[in-house]
Coordinates of C-alpha atoms in Angstrom, one line a residue:
Chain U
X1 CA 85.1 147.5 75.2
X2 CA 88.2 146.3 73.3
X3 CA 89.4 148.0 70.1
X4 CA 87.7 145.7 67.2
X5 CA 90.7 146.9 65.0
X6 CA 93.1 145.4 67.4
X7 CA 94.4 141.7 66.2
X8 CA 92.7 138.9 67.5
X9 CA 94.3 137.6 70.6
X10 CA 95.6 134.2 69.8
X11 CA 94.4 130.9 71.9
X12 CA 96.0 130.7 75.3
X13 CA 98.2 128.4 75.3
X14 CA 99.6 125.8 77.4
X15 CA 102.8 126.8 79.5
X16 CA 106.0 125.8 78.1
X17 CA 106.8 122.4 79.5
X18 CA 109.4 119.8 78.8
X19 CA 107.3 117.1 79.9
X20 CA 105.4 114.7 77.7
X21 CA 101.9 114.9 77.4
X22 CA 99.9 112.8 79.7
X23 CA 102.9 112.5 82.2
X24 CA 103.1 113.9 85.6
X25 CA 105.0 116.8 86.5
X26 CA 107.6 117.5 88.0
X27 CA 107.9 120.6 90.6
X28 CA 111.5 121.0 91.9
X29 CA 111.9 122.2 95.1
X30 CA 113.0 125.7 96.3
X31 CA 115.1 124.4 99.4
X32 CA 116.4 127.1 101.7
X33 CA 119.6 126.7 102.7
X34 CA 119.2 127.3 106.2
X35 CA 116.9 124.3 106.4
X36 CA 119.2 122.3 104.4
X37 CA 121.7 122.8 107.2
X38 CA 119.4 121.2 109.6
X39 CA 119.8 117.9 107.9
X40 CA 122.0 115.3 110.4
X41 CA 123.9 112.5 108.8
X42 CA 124.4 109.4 110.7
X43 CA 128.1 108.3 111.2
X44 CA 127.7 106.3 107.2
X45 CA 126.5 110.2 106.0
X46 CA 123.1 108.9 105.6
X47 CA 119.6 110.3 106.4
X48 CA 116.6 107.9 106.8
X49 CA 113.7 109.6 104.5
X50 CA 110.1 108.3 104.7
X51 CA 108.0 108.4 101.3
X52 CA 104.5 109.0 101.8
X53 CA 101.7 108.9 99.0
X54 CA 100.1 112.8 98.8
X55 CA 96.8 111.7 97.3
X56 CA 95.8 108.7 99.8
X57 CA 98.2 109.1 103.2
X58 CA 99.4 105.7 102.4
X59 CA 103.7 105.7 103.9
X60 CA 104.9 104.0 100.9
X61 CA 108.7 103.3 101.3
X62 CA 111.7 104.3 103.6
X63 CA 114.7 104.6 102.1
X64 CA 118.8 106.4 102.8
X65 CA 119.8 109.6 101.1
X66 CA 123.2 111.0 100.9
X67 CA 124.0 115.1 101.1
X68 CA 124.2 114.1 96.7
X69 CA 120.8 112.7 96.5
X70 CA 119.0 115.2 98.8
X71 CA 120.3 117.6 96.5
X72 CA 119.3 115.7 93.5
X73 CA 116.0 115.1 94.9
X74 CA 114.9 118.8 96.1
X75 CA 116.5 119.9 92.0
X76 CA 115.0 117.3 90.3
X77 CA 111.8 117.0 91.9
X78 CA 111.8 113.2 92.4
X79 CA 113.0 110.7 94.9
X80 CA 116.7 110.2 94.6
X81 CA 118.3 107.5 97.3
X82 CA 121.9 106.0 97.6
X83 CA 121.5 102.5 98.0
X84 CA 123.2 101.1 101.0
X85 CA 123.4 97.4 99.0
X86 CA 124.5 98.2 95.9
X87 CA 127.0 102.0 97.1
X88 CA 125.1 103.8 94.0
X89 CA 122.8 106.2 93.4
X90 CA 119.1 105.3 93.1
X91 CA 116.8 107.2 91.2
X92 CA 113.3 106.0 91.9
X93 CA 112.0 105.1 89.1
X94 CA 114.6 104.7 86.5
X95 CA 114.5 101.3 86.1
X96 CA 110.9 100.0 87.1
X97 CA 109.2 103.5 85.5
X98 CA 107.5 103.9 88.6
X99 CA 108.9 107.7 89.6
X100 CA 108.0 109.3 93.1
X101 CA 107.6 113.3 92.3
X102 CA 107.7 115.1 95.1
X103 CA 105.2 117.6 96.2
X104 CA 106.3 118.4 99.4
X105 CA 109.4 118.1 101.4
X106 CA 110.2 118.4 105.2
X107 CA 112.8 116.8 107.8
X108 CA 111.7 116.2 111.6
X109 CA 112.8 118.1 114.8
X110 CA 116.1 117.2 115.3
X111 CA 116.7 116.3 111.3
X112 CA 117.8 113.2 111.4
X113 CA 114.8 112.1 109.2
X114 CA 113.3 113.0 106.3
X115 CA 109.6 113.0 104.5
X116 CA 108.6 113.2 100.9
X117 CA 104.8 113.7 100.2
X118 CA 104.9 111.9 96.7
X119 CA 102.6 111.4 93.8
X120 CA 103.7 107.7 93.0
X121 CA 103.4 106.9 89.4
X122 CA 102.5 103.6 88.2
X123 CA 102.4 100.4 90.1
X124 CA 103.8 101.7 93.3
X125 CA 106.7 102.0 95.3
X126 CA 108.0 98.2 96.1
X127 CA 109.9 96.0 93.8
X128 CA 107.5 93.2 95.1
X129 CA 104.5 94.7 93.0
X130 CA 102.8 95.7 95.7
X131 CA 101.8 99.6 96.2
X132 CA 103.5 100.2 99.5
X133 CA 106.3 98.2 101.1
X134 CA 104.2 97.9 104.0
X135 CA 102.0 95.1 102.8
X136 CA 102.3 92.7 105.9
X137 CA 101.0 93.2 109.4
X138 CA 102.5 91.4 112.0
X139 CA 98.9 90.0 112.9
X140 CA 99.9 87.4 110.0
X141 CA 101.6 84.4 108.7
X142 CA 103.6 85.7 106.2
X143 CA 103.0 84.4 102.5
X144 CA 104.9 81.5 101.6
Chain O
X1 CA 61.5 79.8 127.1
X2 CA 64.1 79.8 130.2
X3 CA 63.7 78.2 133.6
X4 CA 62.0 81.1 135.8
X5 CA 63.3 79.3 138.5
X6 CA 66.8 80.0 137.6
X7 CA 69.1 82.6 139.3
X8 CA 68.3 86.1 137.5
X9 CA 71.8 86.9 135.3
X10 CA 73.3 89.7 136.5
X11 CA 73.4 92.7 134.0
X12 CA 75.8 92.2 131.5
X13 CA 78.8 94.2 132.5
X14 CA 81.4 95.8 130.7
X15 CA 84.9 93.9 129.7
X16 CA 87.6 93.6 132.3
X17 CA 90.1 96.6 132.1
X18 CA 92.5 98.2 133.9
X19 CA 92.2 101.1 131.8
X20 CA 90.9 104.8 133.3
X21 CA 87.0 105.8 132.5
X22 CA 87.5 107.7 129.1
X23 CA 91.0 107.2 128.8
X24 CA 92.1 105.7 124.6
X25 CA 91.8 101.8 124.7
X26 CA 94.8 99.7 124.7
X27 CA 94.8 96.6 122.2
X28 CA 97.8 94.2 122.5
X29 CA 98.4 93.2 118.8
X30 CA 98.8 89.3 118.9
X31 CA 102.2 88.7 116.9
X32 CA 102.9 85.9 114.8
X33 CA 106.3 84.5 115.1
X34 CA 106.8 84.0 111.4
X35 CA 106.2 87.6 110.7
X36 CA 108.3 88.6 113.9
X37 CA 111.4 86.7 112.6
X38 CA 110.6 89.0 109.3
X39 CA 112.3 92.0 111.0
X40 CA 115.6 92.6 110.4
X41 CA 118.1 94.3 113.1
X42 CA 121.0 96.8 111.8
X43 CA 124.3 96.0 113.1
X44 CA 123.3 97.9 116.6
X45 CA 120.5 95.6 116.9
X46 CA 117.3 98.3 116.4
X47 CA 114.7 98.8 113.5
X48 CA 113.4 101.8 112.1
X49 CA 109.9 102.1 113.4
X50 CA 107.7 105.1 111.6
X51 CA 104.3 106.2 113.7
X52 CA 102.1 107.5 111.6
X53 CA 98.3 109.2 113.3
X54 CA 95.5 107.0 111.9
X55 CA 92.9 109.1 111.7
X56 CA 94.6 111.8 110.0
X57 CA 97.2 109.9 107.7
X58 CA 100.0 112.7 109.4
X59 CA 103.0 110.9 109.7
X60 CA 104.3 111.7 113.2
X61 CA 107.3 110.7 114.2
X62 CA 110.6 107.8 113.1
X63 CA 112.2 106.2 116.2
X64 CA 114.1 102.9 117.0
X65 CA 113.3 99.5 118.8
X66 CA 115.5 96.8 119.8
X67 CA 113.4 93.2 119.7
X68 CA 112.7 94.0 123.2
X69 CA 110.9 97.2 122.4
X70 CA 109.1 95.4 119.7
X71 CA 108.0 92.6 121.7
X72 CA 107.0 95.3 124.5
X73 CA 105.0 97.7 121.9
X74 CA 103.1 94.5 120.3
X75 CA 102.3 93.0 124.2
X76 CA 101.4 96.4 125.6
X77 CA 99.4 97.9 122.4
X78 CA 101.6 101.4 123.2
X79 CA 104.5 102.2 121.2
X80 CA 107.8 101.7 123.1
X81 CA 111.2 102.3 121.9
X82 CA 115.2 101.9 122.5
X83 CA 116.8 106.0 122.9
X84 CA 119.5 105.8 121.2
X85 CA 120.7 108.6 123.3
X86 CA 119.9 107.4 126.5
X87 CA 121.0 104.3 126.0
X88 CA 117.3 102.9 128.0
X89 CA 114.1 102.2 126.9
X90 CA 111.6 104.7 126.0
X91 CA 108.0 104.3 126.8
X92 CA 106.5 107.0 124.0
X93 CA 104.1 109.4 126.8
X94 CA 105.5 107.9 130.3
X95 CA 106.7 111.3 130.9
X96 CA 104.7 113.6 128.7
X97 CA 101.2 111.8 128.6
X98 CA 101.0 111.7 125.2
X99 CA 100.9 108.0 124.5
X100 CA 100.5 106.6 121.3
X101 CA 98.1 103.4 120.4
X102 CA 99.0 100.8 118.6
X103 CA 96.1 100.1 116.0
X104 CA 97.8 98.6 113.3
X105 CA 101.4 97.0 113.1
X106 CA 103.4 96.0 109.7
X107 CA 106.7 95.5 108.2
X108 CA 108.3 96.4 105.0
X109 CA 109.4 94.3 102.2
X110 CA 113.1 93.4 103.3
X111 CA 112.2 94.0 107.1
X112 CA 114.1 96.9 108.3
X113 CA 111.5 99.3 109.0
X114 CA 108.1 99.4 111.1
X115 CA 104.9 100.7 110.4
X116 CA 102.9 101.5 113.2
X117 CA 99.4 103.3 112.9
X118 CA 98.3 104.7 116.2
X119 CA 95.6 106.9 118.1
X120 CA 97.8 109.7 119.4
X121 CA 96.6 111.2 122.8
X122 CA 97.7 114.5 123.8
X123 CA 99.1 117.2 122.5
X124 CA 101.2 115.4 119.6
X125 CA 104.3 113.0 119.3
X126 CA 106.7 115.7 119.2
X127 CA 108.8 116.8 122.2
X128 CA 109.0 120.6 120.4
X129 CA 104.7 120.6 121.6
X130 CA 104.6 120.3 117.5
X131 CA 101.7 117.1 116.7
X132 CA 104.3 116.0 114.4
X133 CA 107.6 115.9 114.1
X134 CA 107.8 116.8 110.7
X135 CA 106.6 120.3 111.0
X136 CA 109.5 122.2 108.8
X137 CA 109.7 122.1 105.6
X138 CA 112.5 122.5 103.4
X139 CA 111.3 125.5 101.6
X140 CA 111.1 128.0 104.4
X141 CA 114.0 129.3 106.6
X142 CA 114.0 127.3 110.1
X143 CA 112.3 129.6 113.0
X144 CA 114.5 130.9 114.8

């Protein structure tokens, strides 16, 4: 039985977060450097990374990191690629507000690829509106 | 009413197939050319062609095809691709027996990677004896 002189506890309250209400968080990754070292670059530095929607299974993207961006990524807790068309860095997100933030991270046995389980915000991953960039089987004309 | 004088029809029999009592079925996926001249080569002349299980939703595996390999995959229904390596083409399970499917076969936006959902048979996709290839993650130390 607690002390009835003691001073009411205050409300619990939430944890300290500098994300805004209603947004998603954002969980940066603990890499271990070991497994970081695991990571191959093709001859351009590159490693091909496969984006993957955590809630429905749905392979959303594939896209090129850079040692930078990996880095960036597993900090930040969000997809950062280099674009191969435009020799920048690409921030998923920063432009169309649809951010990837990644929930789980692992590269494949001989770690020349990548996989980012993702919770996609807004209207997807491909700059064509549609949710993933795999919209179009090859059973199909594509649309005109 | 039909003619009792006519022959009795034999029982209706199964499909043609070439395939094993209770092995996976094979289904050629029947390619339209527009979509096929979607894809889009790198400079060595290969695509980046993600398997992913499609019962499960696991991604398994990223590999290459050439147009061959593509063409091969769609005819035969099993996933086949160009070892960069090896320098030869790669049917997935020749050697190890655990084939892969094709169920379900689609592009991305701009054409340089492959989608291909498949029935995995076997023991898994990767050459490790892991069912995936993505069976490290980056927040653990690798095993060693």
């Amino acid at each position: 039985m607690s002390d009835p002189s003691s001073p009411t506890p205050a409300p619990s309250s939430p944890a300290p977060s500098s994300i805004a209400p209603g947004s998603i968080a954002t969980t940066p990754i603990a890499a271990n450097l070991l497994a970081l070292d695991q990571v191959t670059y093709n001859a351009d530095g590159l490693v091909a990374s496969i984006v993957q929607d955590i809630e429905t299974g749905a392979v959303l993207m594939m896209a090129w990191m850079n040692a930078e961006t990996l880095q960036m990524s597993l900090e930040q807790g969000r997809t950062v690629f280099w674009s191969r068309s435009r020799s920048e860095v690409w921030r998923k997100g920063d432009t169309s507000g649809d951010r990837q933030f990644i929930r789980e991270a692992s590269y494949d046995c001989d770690g020349d690829t990548l996989l980012f389980k993702v919770e996609q915000e807004g209207n997807g991953a491909c700059h064509t509106g549609n949710y993933s960039c795999f919209f179009r089987s090859f059973d199909e004309a594509p649309a005109t």
